[in-house]
Amino acid sequence: MEENSELIEKLSELRQIRESLELEGDGKRHDHKNEQFRGKLEGLLNLTQQKLKLSGEGDAHVKAKAILCWIEGSARNFDPEIDPSAETLLTRALILDLQLGNSTDAQLQLGQISLKNGDLKTAETFFEKCADCTNRSVVKQAKRHLSEIFISKADAKTGPDKNPFLGKAEKLASEALKLDTSDKSSWGYLANAYFAQFAHNPLSDAVRKAATAYELAFQDTAARVNPNFCINYARVLLFQERFEEATKHLCKSQELLAMSRGVESSEVTHIFEEATNLLEKCSKSVAERANMKDKDFRKLIANDKFKSRFLGPYKNRPNIVHLAHLKDKPILSKPELDRKRDEVCLVKVIDPRIVARSTLGLHYSAIADTEGFVCVLSVFEPEKDEVLFQKGDTIALKNPKLSSHNFKVSRGVTAKSEGQHRAEFNFCLIRENNYKSLVVNGFEVGKKCNGSCPDGCC
């Protein structure tokens, strides 16, 4: 390769300019770099084609021709405007010299081209061949792509048949990360594998792992401009009810997709509209006290409506607190360190159907305590589609954590929406992840009273 070292150096420089263009948005700096890229691309192609014309015939010149085909094919493949001749040249390079696949990224690029064309089977074959490459960076990228392919394979399966593919996707992403721990982008591919597991089984711990992995990935600039990472992370944030962060990532992903594809994503628009619709309903239900008249509301939350029997299993050791008390307390990762005994909130359901069941398996209701403090109760129960509670139900919440949501967001999800009307959301929320452990009207949802209790509850 020494005789072509100058061309290889120019190719490396061209790659760096291309990668920097992907990290930048529109603007004068971007336009200048794009002109620089075009000039260097044209210059490299001219030099390569001249050398190909001057190269001799016979076996002695075959390897040199293979290198030149790889250089020209790579240069054409770096062009954002798809150049079909790139695939032809890279394929010819490997035909001329089979060993070229072990020392260059020719197979990796052919796999990426196949991936763009939707040919997953051919892409998988090329990426698997990259395992023998001496370049660790090529092996790392191949394993990342293979992880994404196995996620796609899992999507085509149902039920337990998904599990082997999801396990393989996680394994490949982990291996890619181990090859270069300094490359934070690999965390994004591992996060995608965790996210796929969560989408398959919402009851798993994968959502927490995915959130942590995305946060590590976004330490890298390249990961922050990956629209796929942004969309999936937004979904994770919505499930964790970190709404403000989620809407920001949705807007970012739409902006990135519009830049790379020239079109907006209907999927992102749908997720954004569903999220803002939920936030509007929560804000409205809390602000208007579920549209109840003041007289009816006061009657529902009167002290005599909160009987001690509604405490159920907590009635012998009550440490009753009000919702307003929770609002002033920080949410601790280990709340037991801040209390000597369990705290219990007794609340009434005033609106059981803010959202009966979201696409993420979350049910939203409005609740109030005897002091008239109103907030939203979110319950994770993916197995039920119907409303979980009835108006007037009394719920005993053990060690509840209250989060406050007060922010504004544009009505639209694109940059064009900046001048549009901004929606404002303002409500507090309590999250419960185990519906069956909730104490409703004096007994746990997951247990049935056998009638032996003096108060009629177990």
C-alpha positions as a printed NumPy array, in Angstrom:
array([[  0.   ,   0.   ,   0.   ],
       [  3.058,   2.262,   0.354],
       [  2.958,   3.433,  -3.271],
       [ -0.58 ,   4.708,  -2.655],
       [  0.075,   6.133,   0.815],
       [ -0.576,   9.689,  -0.404],
       [ -4.014,   8.692,  -1.745],
       [ -4.83 ,   6.789,   1.448],
       [ -3.899,   9.866,   3.485],
       [ -6.189,  12.02 ,   1.314],
       [ -8.967,   9.436,   1.763],
       [ -8.55 ,   9.612,   5.546],
       [ -8.755,  13.417,   5.415],
       [-11.899,  13.198,   3.269],
       [-13.471,  10.82 ,   5.808],
       [-12.765,  13.239,   8.659],
       [-14.387,  16.152,   6.805],
       [-17.414,  13.966,   6.033],
       [-17.775,  12.945,   9.686],
       [-17.499,  16.566,  10.861],
       [-20.226,  17.553,   8.369],
       [-22.557,  14.987,   9.96 ],
       [-21.991,  16.589,  13.37 ],
       [-22.828,  20.113,  12.207],
       [-26.141,  21.68 ,  11.294],
       [-26.863,  24.14 ,   8.528],
       [-24.972,  27.427,   8.415],
       [-22.011,  29.189,   6.839],
       [-19.479,  26.916,   8.546],
       [-21.342,  23.862,   7.244],
       [-21.503,  25.303,   3.702],
       [-17.764,  26.065,   3.764],
       [-16.909,  22.516,   4.874],
       [-19.235,  21.075,   2.252],
       [-17.411,  23.038,  -0.468],
       [-14.107,  21.823,   0.981],
       [-15.384,  18.233,   0.924],
       [-16.545,  18.509,  -2.701],
       [-13.195,  19.942,  -3.798],
       [-11.147,  17.246,  -2.069],
       [-13.49 ,  14.499,  -3.32 ],
       [-13.1  ,  15.64 ,  -6.923],
       [ -9.339,  15.917,  -6.551],
       [ -9.006,  12.436,  -5.042],
       [-11.203,  10.849,  -7.718],
       [ -9.137,  12.449, -10.495],
       [ -5.855,  11.223,  -9.002],
       [ -7.197,   7.707,  -8.466],
       [ -8.58 ,   7.417, -11.984],
       [ -5.262,   8.636, -13.457],
       [ -3.373,   5.997, -11.49 ],
       [ -5.809,   3.293, -12.61 ],
       [ -5.216,   4.246, -16.259],
       [ -1.437,   4.158, -15.77 ],
       [ -1.425,   0.847, -13.867],
       [ -0.074,  -2.067, -15.866],
       [ -1.585,  -5.437, -16.641],
       [ -0.759,  -8.822, -15.176],
       [ -0.674, -10.407, -11.729],
       [  1.994,  -8.035, -10.449],
       [ -0.389,  -5.094, -10.75 ],
       [ -3.596,  -6.76 ,  -9.518],
       [ -3.14 ,  -5.844,  -5.849],
       [ -2.303,  -2.236,  -6.739],
       [ -5.497,  -2.036,  -8.817],
       [ -7.491,  -3.509,  -5.936],
       [ -6.205,  -0.784,  -3.596],
       [ -7.063,   1.935,  -6.127],
       [-10.601,   0.506,  -6.56 ],
       [-11.037,   0.493,  -2.782],
       [ -9.847,   4.108,  -2.516],
       [-12.135,   5.348,  -5.306],
       [-15.095,   3.249,  -4.068],
       [-14.627,   4.567,  -0.528],
       [-14.399,   8.156,  -1.723],
       [-17.609,   7.795,  -3.718],
       [-19.301,   6.087,  -0.768],
       [-18.478,   9.056,   1.488],
       [-20.604,  11.247,  -0.793],
       [-23.994,  11.852,   0.908],
       [-25.589,  11.676,  -2.529],
       [-25.754,   7.918,  -3.162],
       [-23.326,   6.868,  -5.885],
       [-24.106,   3.329,  -7.223],
       [-20.573,   3.011,  -8.618],
       [-19.222,   2.937,  -5.031],
       [-20.63 ,  -0.574,  -4.485],
       [-19.298,  -1.738,  -7.872],
       [-15.788,  -0.448,  -7.147],
       [-15.637,  -1.891,  -3.609],
       [-16.867,  -5.264,  -4.89 ],
       [-14.265,  -5.22 ,  -7.686],
       [-11.551,  -4.433,  -5.13 ],
       [-12.393,  -7.587,  -3.159],
       [-12.578,  -9.697,  -6.328],
       [ -9.121,  -8.518,  -7.362],
       [ -7.661,  -9.141,  -3.902],
       [ -9.581, -11.257,  -1.393],
       [ -7.105, -10.378,   1.356],
       [ -8.117,  -6.717,   1.084],
       [-11.095,  -7.444,   3.323],
       [ -8.743,  -8.272,   6.209],
       [ -6.76 ,  -5.033,   6.059],
       [ -9.336,  -2.439,   4.943],
       [-12.955,  -1.518,   5.638],
       [-14.17 ,  -2.632,   2.172],
       [-16.463,  -5.333,   3.586],
       [-17.754,  -2.978,   6.262],
       [-18.686,  -0.387,   3.64 ],
       [-20.401,  -2.99 ,   1.446],
       [-22.369,  -4.104,   4.498],
       [-23.391,  -0.517,   5.207],
       [-24.47 ,  -0.026,   1.584],
       [-26.566,  -3.213,   1.759],
       [-28.071,  -1.959,   5.006],
       [-29.071,   1.343,   3.359],
       [-30.668,  -0.643,   0.511],
       [-32.678,  -2.717,   3.   ],
       [-30.846,  -5.975,   2.214],
       [-30.275,  -7.207,   5.788],
       [-29.196, -10.712,   4.756],
       [-26.34 ,  -9.5  ,   2.533],
       [-25.39 ,  -6.843,   5.1  ],
       [-25.181,  -9.488,   7.828],
       [-22.883, -11.634,   5.654],
       [-20.473,  -8.742,   5.07 ],
       [-20.449,  -7.698,   8.737],
       [-19.749, -11.261,   9.868],
       [-16.763, -11.38 ,   7.501],
       [-15.412,  -8.251,   9.203],
       [-14.712, -10.333,  12.33 ],
       [-11.419, -11.459,  10.721],
       [-10.315,  -7.903,   9.98 ],
       [ -7.121,  -6.744,  11.685],
       [ -8.599,  -3.263,  12.198],
       [-10.346,  -3.21 ,  15.615],
       [-12.369,  -0.145,  14.582],
       [-13.842,  -2.085,  11.653],
       [-14.682,  -5.066,  13.897],
       [-16.284,  -2.713,  16.424],
       [-18.51 ,  -1.05 ,  13.807],
       [-19.451,  -4.426,  12.309],
       [-20.574,  -5.73 ,  15.704],
       [-22.659,  -2.576,  16.243],
       [-24.423,  -3.105,  12.925],
       [-24.943,  -6.815,  13.638],
       [-26.543,  -5.889,  16.96 ],
       [-29.046,  -3.658,  15.119],
       [-29.731,  -6.432,  12.578],
       [-30.552,  -8.901,  15.371],
       [-32.931,  -6.336,  16.88 ],
       [-34.67 ,  -6.175,  13.475],
       [-34.817,  -9.976,  13.415],
       [-36.405,  -9.949,  16.874],
       [-39.015,  -7.446,  15.644],
       [-40.11 , -10.007,  13.053],
       [-40.736, -12.635,  15.768],
       [-43.431, -12.895,  18.44 ],
       [-43.466, -13.871,  22.094],
       [-40.558, -15.927,  23.504],
       [-39.141, -16.403,  19.98 ],
       [-37.757, -12.866,  20.278],
       [-35.516, -13.688,  23.236],
       [-32.56 , -15.415,  21.446],
       [-32.251, -12.511,  18.98 ],
       [-32.482,  -9.879,  21.705],
       [-29.852, -11.721,  23.74 ],
       [-27.554, -11.881,  20.707],
       [-28.073,  -8.155,  20.031],
       [-27.035,  -7.298,  23.601],
       [-23.985,  -9.599,  23.396],
       [-22.749,  -8.04 ,  20.131],
       [-23.222,  -4.477,  21.41 ],
       [-21.34 ,  -5.361,  24.623],
       [-18.474,  -6.832,  22.578],
       [-18.295,  -3.668,  20.454],
       [-18.076,  -1.58 ,  23.62 ],
       [-15.252,  -3.723,  25.035],
       [-13.221,  -3.265,  21.842],
       [-13.005,   0.478,  22.507],
       [-14.317,   1.668,  25.859],
       [-13.346,   5.263,  25.04 ],
       [-15.904,   5.384,  22.201],
       [-19.057,   6.397,  24.049],
       [-21.234,   5.897,  20.95 ],
       [-21.069,   2.126,  21.531],
       [-23.169,   2.693,  24.654],
       [-25.946,   3.887,  22.32 ],
       [-26.059,   0.537,  20.52 ],
       [-26.1  ,  -1.318,  23.836],
       [-28.886,   1.042,  24.951],
       [-30.85 ,   0.166,  21.786],
       [-30.508,  -3.528,  22.684],
       [-31.815,  -2.837,  26.204],
       [-34.62 ,  -0.704,  24.772],
       [-35.674,  -3.57 ,  22.468],
       [-35.817,  -5.871,  25.515],
       [-37.962,  -3.326,  27.357],
       [-40.326,  -2.985,  24.371],
       [-40.73 ,  -6.769,  24.388],
       [-41.106,  -7.077,  28.166],
       [-42.046,  -3.828,  29.966],
       [-41.848,  -5.601,  33.327],
       [-38.092,  -6.166,  32.931],
       [-35.32 ,  -3.984,  34.35 ],
       [-34.15 ,  -3.179,  30.808],
       [-35.643,   0.337,  30.807],
       [-33.367,   1.44 ,  33.661],
       [-30.332,  -0.076,  31.91 ],
       [-31.329,   1.622,  28.638],
       [-31.638,   5.038,  30.313],
       [-28.188,   4.72 ,  31.912],
       [-26.606,   3.539,  28.649],
       [-28.139,   6.402,  26.604],
       [-26.878,   8.937,  29.149],
       [-23.349,   7.528,  28.78 ],
       [-23.676,   7.501,  24.971],
       [-24.701,  11.166,  24.842],
       [-21.321,  12.142,  26.276],
       [-20.165,  11.62 ,  22.676],
       [-21.047,  14.218,  20.033],
       [-21.707,  11.595,  17.35 ],
       [-24.277,   9.871,  19.582],
       [-26.058,  13.154,  20.296],
       [-26.742,  13.624,  16.575],
       [-27.969,  10.056,  16.039],
       [-31.763,  10.408,  15.534],
       [-32.408,   6.751,  16.369],
       [-30.759,   7.144,  19.779],
       [-32.718,  10.365,  20.405],
       [-36.087,   8.78 ,  19.555],
       [-35.548,   5.665,  21.668],
       [-34.183,   7.685,  24.592],
       [-37.244,   9.949,  24.408],
       [-39.472,   6.876,  24.714],
       [-37.51 ,   5.711,  27.741],
       [-37.846,   9.17 ,  29.303],
       [-41.604,   9.181,  28.65 ],
       [-41.917,   5.847,  30.435],
       [-39.898,   7.254,  33.34 ],
       [-42.14 ,  10.362,  33.175],
       [-39.227,  12.741,  32.655],
       [-41.498,  14.648,  30.318],
       [-39.542,  17.845,  29.709],
       [-36.374,  15.961,  28.714],
       [-38.423,  13.627,  26.52 ],
       [-40.028,  16.427,  24.492],
       [-36.611,  18.039,  23.939],
       [-35.173,  14.791,  22.564],
       [-38.186,  14.306,  20.292],
       [-37.704,  17.8  ,  18.846],
       [-33.986,  17.097,  18.416],
       [-34.607,  13.797,  16.623],
       [-37.092,  15.419,  14.238],
       [-34.589,  18.151,  13.444],
       [-31.851,  15.577,  12.741],
       [-34.127,  13.463,  10.536],
       [-35.193,  16.521,   8.536],
       [-31.509,  17.373,   7.965],
       [-30.448,  13.864,   6.913],
       [-33.532,  12.755,   4.961],
       [-35.072,  16.058,   3.99 ],
       [-38.417,  14.913,   5.438],
       [-40.005,  14.841,   8.869],
       [-40.853,  11.611,  10.653],
       [-44.542,  10.834,  11.149],
       [-43.499,   8.424,  13.924],
       [-41.816,  11.199,  15.927],
       [-44.768,  13.528,  15.321],
       [-47.162,  10.852,  16.63 ],
       [-45.102,  10.223,  19.795],
       [-44.813,  13.969,  20.44 ],
       [-48.542,  14.599,  19.968],
       [-49.45 ,  11.655,  22.196],
       [-47.114,  12.95 ,  24.921],
       [-48.339,  16.559,  24.797],
       [-51.964,  15.362,  24.723],
       [-51.33 ,  13.397,  27.927],
       [-49.618,  16.376,  29.564],
       [-52.494,  18.693,  28.646],
       [-55.055,  16.267,  30.103],
       [-53.065,  15.92 ,  33.334],
       [-52.654,  19.681,  33.71 ],
       [-56.325,  20.348,  32.981],
       [-57.641,  17.645,  35.333],
       [-55.491,  18.943,  38.209],
       [-56.207,  22.64 ,  37.565],
       [-59.955,  22.119,  37.228],
       [-60.147,  19.457,  39.954],
       [-61.539,  16.962,  37.447],
       [-64.174,  19.546,  36.451],
       [-65.955,  19.051,  39.782],
       [-68.049,  21.735,  41.42 ],
       [-66.495,  23.073,  44.602],
       [-69.359,  21.734,  46.741],
       [-69.026,  18.205,  45.301],
       [-65.257,  18.286,  45.568],
       [-65.325,  19.328,  49.255],
       [-67.883,  16.652,  49.993],
       [-65.751,  13.948,  48.355],
       [-62.606,  14.813,  50.349],
       [-64.301,  15.505,  53.693],
       [-62.509,  14.06 ,  56.734],
       [-65.278,  11.572,  57.443],
       [-64.659,  10.026,  54.02 ],
       [-61.146,   8.945,  55.04 ],
       [-61.856,   6.124,  57.486],
       [-59.043,   4.263,  59.239],
       [-60.146,   0.959,  57.709],
       [-59.058,   2.284,  54.318],
       [-55.462,   2.019,  55.552],
       [-55.753,  -1.772,  55.232],
       [-52.43 ,  -3.417,  56.168],
       [-51.024,  -0.037,  57.318],
       [-53.718,   0.705,  59.925],
       [-51.701,  -0.547,  62.933],
       [-48.645,   1.635,  62.207],
       [-49.915,   4.764,  60.528],
       [-47.629,   7.691,  59.802],
       [-50.122,   9.684,  57.753],
       [-48.718,  12.487,  55.596],
       [-50.403,  14.909,  53.201],
       [-49.552,  15.397,  49.536],
       [-48.401,  18.982,  50.112],
       [-45.86 ,  17.627,  52.596],
       [-44.372,  15.447,  49.827],
       [-44.07 ,  18.39 ,  47.435],
       [-41.519,  20.087,  49.673],
       [-39.432,  16.925,  50.108],
       [-36.582,  15.991,  47.753],
       [-36.943,  12.681,  45.907],
       [-34.188,  10.504,  47.341],
       [-32.773,   7.364,  45.736],
       [-32.971,   5.683,  49.144],
       [-35.889,   7.359,  50.92 ],
       [-35.724,   4.93 ,  53.864],
       [-32.613,   6.773,  55.056],
       [-34.716,   9.912,  55.57 ],
       [-37.509,   8.376,  57.622],
       [-37.838,   6.309,  60.773],
       [-40.976,   4.526,  59.596],
       [-43.151,   4.169,  56.538],
       [-45.256,   7.119,  55.42 ],
       [-48.776,   6.632,  54.085],
       [-50.924,   9.011,  52.055],
       [-54.696,   8.505,  51.982],
       [-56.199,   9.919,  48.802],
       [-59.499,   9.924,  46.923],
       [-59.806,   9.295,  43.207],
       [-61.541,  12.304,  41.648],
       [-60.899,  11.481,  37.975],
       [-60.206,   7.804,  37.192],
       [-59.846,   8.264,  33.461],
       [-57.381,  11.005,  32.512],
       [-55.894,   8.267,  30.319],
       [-57.225,   4.722,  30.73 ],
       [-54.034,   3.185,  29.343],
       [-51.185,   4.779,  27.411],
       [-49.193,   2.932,  24.749],
       [-46.505,   2.431,  27.417],
       [-48.936,   0.607,  29.732],
       [-49.438,   3.532,  32.127],
       [-52.829,   4.506,  33.568],
       [-53.417,   8.097,  34.725],
       [-55.947,   9.276,  37.343],
       [-56.428,  12.48 ,  39.356],
       [-56.341,  12.124,  43.151],
       [-56.837,  14.485,  46.113],
       [-56.272,  14.314,  49.858],
       [-58.337,  15.72 ,  52.702],
       [-56.531,  19.074,  52.442],
       [-57.684,  19.469,  48.84 ],
       [-54.266,  19.005,  47.228],
       [-54.774,  17.532,  43.756],
       [-52.187,  15.603,  41.743],
       [-51.914,  12.852,  39.151],
       [-51.505,   9.184,  40.022],
       [-49.688,   7.124,  37.397],
       [-49.937,   3.34 ,  37.672],
       [-47.982,   0.897,  35.524],
       [-50.286,  -1.975,  34.557],
       [-49.651,  -3.149,  30.968],
       [-51.996,  -6.136,  31.224],
       [-55.196,  -4.102,  31.67 ],
       [-56.816,  -1.841,  29.084],
       [-59.738,  -0.696,  31.201],
       [-59.903,   1.996,  33.912],
       [-58.264,   0.797,  37.141],
       [-60.296,   2.817,  39.664],
       [-63.724,   4.309,  40.223],
       [-64.459,   7.881,  41.229],
       [-64.507,   8.071,  45.027],
       [-62.163,   5.111,  45.597],
       [-59.789,   5.59 ,  48.528],
       [-56.166,   4.606,  47.954],
       [-53.5  ,   4.212,  50.636],
       [-50.114,   5.021,  49.096],
       [-47.067,   3.723,  50.956],
       [-43.932,   5.897,  50.817],
       [-45.086,   7.82 ,  47.74 ],
       [-42.701,  10.062,  45.786],
       [-44.122,  13.238,  44.282],
       [-42.545,  14.814,  41.194],
       [-43.378,  18.288,  39.894],
       [-43.83 ,  19.02 ,  36.164],
       [-43.929,  22.677,  35.2  ],
       [-42.623,  23.647,  31.75 ],
       [-43.568,  24.981,  28.322],
       [-43.171,  23.408,  24.908],
       [-44.039,  24.391,  21.333],
       [-47.207,  22.871,  19.925],
       [-45.218,  21.399,  17.045],
       [-42.237,  19.055,  17.087],
       [-40.188,  20.771,  14.356],
       [-37.97 ,  23.834,  14.19 ],
       [-40.711,  25.526,  12.148],
       [-42.862,  25.432,  15.286],
       [-40.681,  27.854,  17.239],
       [-42.946,  30.816,  16.555],
       [-46.11 ,  28.864,  17.245],
       [-48.191,  28.899,  20.399],
       [-46.443,  27.224,  23.316],
       [-48.366,  24.886,  25.594],
       [-47.743,  25.143,  29.341],
       [-47.989,  22.151,  31.648],
       [-48.21 ,  22.298,  35.412],
       [-49.037,  19.384,  37.69 ],
       [-47.572,  17.069,  40.316],
       [-47.437,  13.307,  39.87 ],
       [-47.02 ,  10.141,  41.921],
       [-45.835,   6.965,  40.178],
       [-46.761,   3.454,  41.307],
       [-45.161,   0.534,  39.467],
       [-47.001,  -2.324,  41.163],
       [-50.757,  -2.1  ,  40.704],
       [-51.499,  -5.333,  42.572],
       [-49.767,  -4.1  ,  45.741],
       [-51.915,  -0.946,  45.915],
       [-54.344,  -0.714,  48.822],
       [-57.724,   0.372,  47.426],
       [-60.722,   0.851,  49.723],
       [-58.904,  -1.018,  52.497],
       [-57.467,  -4.055,  50.763],
       [-54.634,  -4.911,  48.432],
       [-55.663,  -5.245,  44.803],
       [-53.752,  -8.502,  44.446],
       [-55.465, -10.116,  47.455],
       [-59.048, -10.971,  48.221],
       [-60.686, -10.591,  51.619],
       [-61.759, -13.913,  53.139],
       [-64.373, -12.19 ,  55.281],
       [-62.657, -12.955,  58.596],
       [-61.419,  -9.414,  59.257],
       [-63.484,  -7.281,  61.694],
       [-63.338,  -4.344,  59.298],
       [-64.075,  -6.505,  56.283],
       [-60.565,  -6.361,  54.838],
       [-57.46 ,  -8.478,  55.097]])
